[in-house]
Tab-separated table of C-alpha atoms in Angstrom:
chain	number	residue	atom	x	y	z
A	1	ASN	CA	-20.616	-62.481	7.421
A	2	PRO	CA	-18.996	-60.203	4.885
A	3	LYS	CA	-19.145	-56.472	5.647
A	4	LYS	CA	-20.800	-54.624	2.785
A	5	GLN	CA	-19.292	-51.324	1.823
A	6	PRO	CA	-21.503	-48.477	1.316
A	7	ALA	CA	-22.449	-47.828	-2.332
A	8	THR	CA	-20.635	-44.961	-3.870
A	9	THR	CA	-22.129	-42.610	-6.102
A	10	ALA	CA	-20.403	-41.691	-9.388
A	11	THR	CA	-20.201	-38.013	-8.760
A	12	THR	CA	-17.102	-36.129	-9.372
A	13	THR	CA	-16.261	-32.901	-7.937
A	14	GLN	CA	-13.931	-30.543	-9.678
A	15	GLN	CA	-11.426	-28.848	-7.575
A	16	SER	CA	-10.254	-25.379	-8.539
A	17	HIS	CA	-6.621	-25.026	-8.762
A	18	PRO	CA	-4.928	-21.646	-8.886
A	19	PRO	CA	-3.475	-20.763	-12.267
A	20	THR	CA	-0.009	-22.089	-12.511
A	21	THR	CA	2.836	-19.713	-13.335
A	22	PRO	CA	5.945	-21.044	-14.823
A	23	LYS	CA	8.683	-21.285	-12.319
A	24	THR	CA	11.439	-19.062	-12.991
A	25	THR	CA	14.952	-19.778	-11.917
A	26	PRO	CA	17.231	-16.956	-10.907
A	27	THR	CA	19.202	-15.833	-13.939
A	28	THR	CA	22.907	-16.061	-13.582
A	29	THR	CA	25.292	-14.878	-16.010
A	30	THR	CA	27.883	-17.549	-16.853
A	31	THR	CA	30.895	-17.248	-19.190
A	32	PRO	CA	30.434	-19.253	-22.269
A	33	THR	CA	32.179	-22.524	-21.998
A	34	PRO	CA	35.199	-22.777	-24.372
A	35	PRO	CA	34.904	-25.364	-27.051
A	36	PRO	CA	36.547	-28.623	-25.979
A	37	ILE	CA	40.238	-29.026	-26.696
A	38	PRO	CA	40.773	-31.744	-29.270
A	39	PRO	CA	43.028	-34.522	-28.130
A	40	ALA	CA	46.612	-34.128	-28.981
A	41	ASN	CA	47.229	-35.382	-32.428
A	42	ARG	CA	49.252	-38.531	-32.147
A	43	LYS	CA	51.951	-39.000	-34.545
A	44	ARG	CA	51.326	-41.990	-36.773
A	45	LYS	CA	53.627	-44.922	-36.288
A	46	ARG	CA	56.330	-45.023	-38.946
A	47	SER	CA	56.407	-48.014	-41.214
A	48	PHE	CA	59.585	-50.096	-41.320
A	49	GLN	CA	60.673	-48.264	-44.574
A	50	ASP	CA	60.101	-44.893	-43.180
A	51	GLN	CA	62.072	-45.721	-40.008
A	52	VAL	CA	65.017	-46.919	-42.021
A	53	LEU	CA	64.953	-43.965	-44.499
A	54	HIS	CA	64.389	-41.422	-41.620
A	55	HIS	CA	67.405	-42.835	-39.701
A	56	MET	CA	69.608	-42.895	-42.771
A	57	SER	CA	68.704	-39.242	-43.781
A	58	LEU	CA	69.165	-37.950	-40.298
A	59	THR	CA	72.742	-39.398	-39.848
A	60	GLY	CA	73.707	-38.671	-43.312
A	61	LYS	CA	76.441	-41.409	-43.273
A	62	PRO	CA	76.900	-44.437	-45.381
A	63	TYR	CA	75.880	-47.849	-44.032
A	64	THR	CA	76.574	-51.477	-44.659
A	65	LEU	CA	73.558	-53.748	-44.109
A	66	LYS	CA	75.230	-55.189	-40.938
A	67	SER	CA	75.771	-51.722	-39.421
A	68	LEU	CA	72.244	-50.486	-40.247
A	69	ALA	CA	70.791	-53.682	-38.803
A	70	THR	CA	72.698	-53.218	-35.654
A	71	GLU	CA	71.716	-49.591	-35.281
A	72	LEU	CA	68.039	-50.265	-35.984
A	73	ARG	CA	67.861	-53.575	-34.197
A	74	SER	CA	66.700	-55.371	-37.280
A	75	THR	CA	67.936	-58.258	-39.452
A	76	GLU	CA	70.131	-58.053	-42.516
A	77	GLU	CA	67.685	-60.006	-44.595
A	78	ALA	CA	64.740	-57.648	-43.936
A	79	LEU	CA	67.107	-54.643	-44.899
A	80	GLN	CA	68.263	-56.389	-47.977
A	81	TYR	CA	64.765	-56.634	-49.309
A	82	LEU	CA	63.926	-53.148	-48.192
A	83	MET	CA	67.078	-51.719	-49.790
A	84	LEU	CA	66.027	-53.271	-53.198
A	85	SER	CA	62.802	-51.585	-52.950
A	86	LEU	CA	64.383	-48.264	-51.982
A	87	LEU	CA	66.913	-48.578	-54.806
A	88	ASP	CA	63.976	-49.025	-57.247
A	89	LYS	CA	62.362	-45.946	-55.869
A	90	ASN	CA	65.683	-43.922	-56.129
A	91	LEU	CA	65.453	-43.187	-52.434
A	92	VAL	CA	68.952	-44.616	-51.546
A	93	PHE	CA	72.230	-44.809	-53.406
A	94	LYS	CA	74.418	-48.037	-53.461
A	95	LYS	CA	78.056	-48.057	-54.006
A	96	GLU	CA	80.108	-51.413	-54.149
A	97	PHE	CA	83.745	-51.328	-53.219
A	98	VAL	CA	85.532	-54.341	-54.497
A	99	THR	CA	88.834	-55.409	-53.160
A	100	THR	CA	90.684	-58.729	-53.782
A	101	LYS	CA	89.369	-60.331	-50.518
A	102	ARG	CA	85.738	-59.000	-50.463
A	103	THR	CA	83.241	-56.704	-51.770
A	104	LYS	CA	81.836	-53.926	-49.433
A	105	VAL	CA	78.444	-52.536	-50.282
A	106	LEU	CA	77.477	-49.172	-48.755
A	107	TYR	CA	74.058	-47.371	-48.913
A	108	TRP	CA	73.359	-43.768	-48.597
A	109	ALA	CA	70.152	-41.974	-48.188
A	110	ASN	CA	69.069	-39.887	-51.210
A	111	CYS	CA	67.789	-36.991	-49.141
A	112	ASP	CA	66.630	-34.850	-51.974
A	113	ALA	CA	64.448	-37.688	-53.331
A	114	ALA	CA	63.207	-38.508	-49.862
A	115	VAL	CA	62.209	-34.937	-49.094
A	116	SER	CA	60.519	-34.524	-52.478
A	117	ALA	CA	58.426	-37.711	-51.858
A	118	GLY	CA	57.433	-36.357	-48.482
A	119	LEU	CA	59.005	-39.362	-46.716
A	120	THR	CA	61.367	-37.271	-44.475
A	121	THR	CA	61.606	-33.571	-43.533
A	122	ALA	CA	64.014	-31.204	-45.260
A	123	PRO	CA	67.382	-30.756	-43.625
A	124	ALA	CA	67.638	-28.078	-41.041
A	125	THR	CA	68.842	-24.638	-42.042
A	126	PRO	CA	72.068	-23.340	-40.614
A	127	GLN	CA	70.193	-21.032	-38.223
A	128	GLU	CA	68.089	-23.983	-36.878
A	129	ARG	CA	71.277	-25.945	-36.309
A	130	ASP	CA	72.884	-23.101	-34.519
A	131	GLU	CA	69.746	-22.750	-32.275
A	132	ALA	CA	69.689	-26.368	-31.707
A	133	ALA	CA	73.418	-26.370	-30.673
A	134	MET	CA	72.766	-23.500	-28.307
A	135	GLU	CA	69.866	-25.294	-26.777
A	136	ARG	CA	72.099	-28.360	-26.428
A	137	ASP	CA	74.774	-26.449	-24.625
A	138	ARG	CA	72.274	-24.948	-22.238
A	139	CYS	CA	70.953	-28.440	-21.554
A	140	GLN	CA	74.513	-29.765	-20.992
A	141	THR	CA	75.376	-26.932	-18.576
A	142	ARG	CA	72.226	-27.587	-16.659
A	143	LEU	CA	72.921	-31.136	-16.399
A	144	ARG	CA	76.517	-30.444	-15.057
A	145	VAL	CA	74.932	-28.235	-12.448
A	146	LEU	CA	72.619	-30.761	-11.377
A	147	HIS	CA	75.238	-33.374	-11.045
A	148	GLN	CA	77.189	-31.121	-8.911
A	149	GLU	CA	74.168	-30.412	-6.674
A	150	LEU	CA	73.393	-34.104	-6.534
A	151	GLY	CA	77.066	-34.926	-5.573
A	152	SER	CA	77.006	-32.497	-2.817
A	153	LEU	CA	73.690	-34.011	-1.561
A	154	LEU	CA	75.096	-37.489	-1.636
A	155	ARG	CA	78.169	-36.505	0.311
A	156	GLU	CA	76.192	-35.310	3.262
A	157	PRO	CA	75.747	-38.004	5.921
A	158	ASP	CA	72.462	-39.760	6.375
A	159	ASN	CA	70.401	-40.195	9.544
A	160	ALA	CA	71.899	-43.597	10.297
A	161	THR	CA	75.380	-42.281	9.988
A	162	LEU	CA	74.657	-39.296	12.186
A	163	ASP	CA	73.046	-41.596	14.814
A	164	THR	CA	76.060	-43.824	14.931
A	165	SER	CA	78.491	-40.892	15.156
A	166	LEU	CA	76.400	-39.387	18.002
A	167	GLY	CA	76.039	-42.744	19.849
A	168	VAL	CA	72.361	-42.545	19.839
């Protein structure tokens, strides 16, 4: 015996709502946020040619392929092909020294051409060199002081030594 629900009438009643006012939040004065700091510009990785030319121009000394390969941890074969390219571009000088027993080939960086091509930076001015030398001297002095402090700390007995000497 299903229960019958009373019939509903389709009358709607309208409820009156109070007029809504926009909610206001308390105003606070904030300092404007500074623009985000861009990430540090990463230096692009130097190509093999740039690495070799940069190293040669910084040291300013002549190299054989063997000595350059040793310093740059590379192979003589790779450097041989690179030197041919750098010679064509006039970025290095080549000088052959012939003796009765062997021929010695030396390579120098042509710093003027490398700087004008934008491959390396210009050599430092005498003032920059002096400033760098003074900074190096300050760092070396600080290093000596730190070594002395470390030595005095290492000479002090540790807890285990103190315990054994006290018989604890």
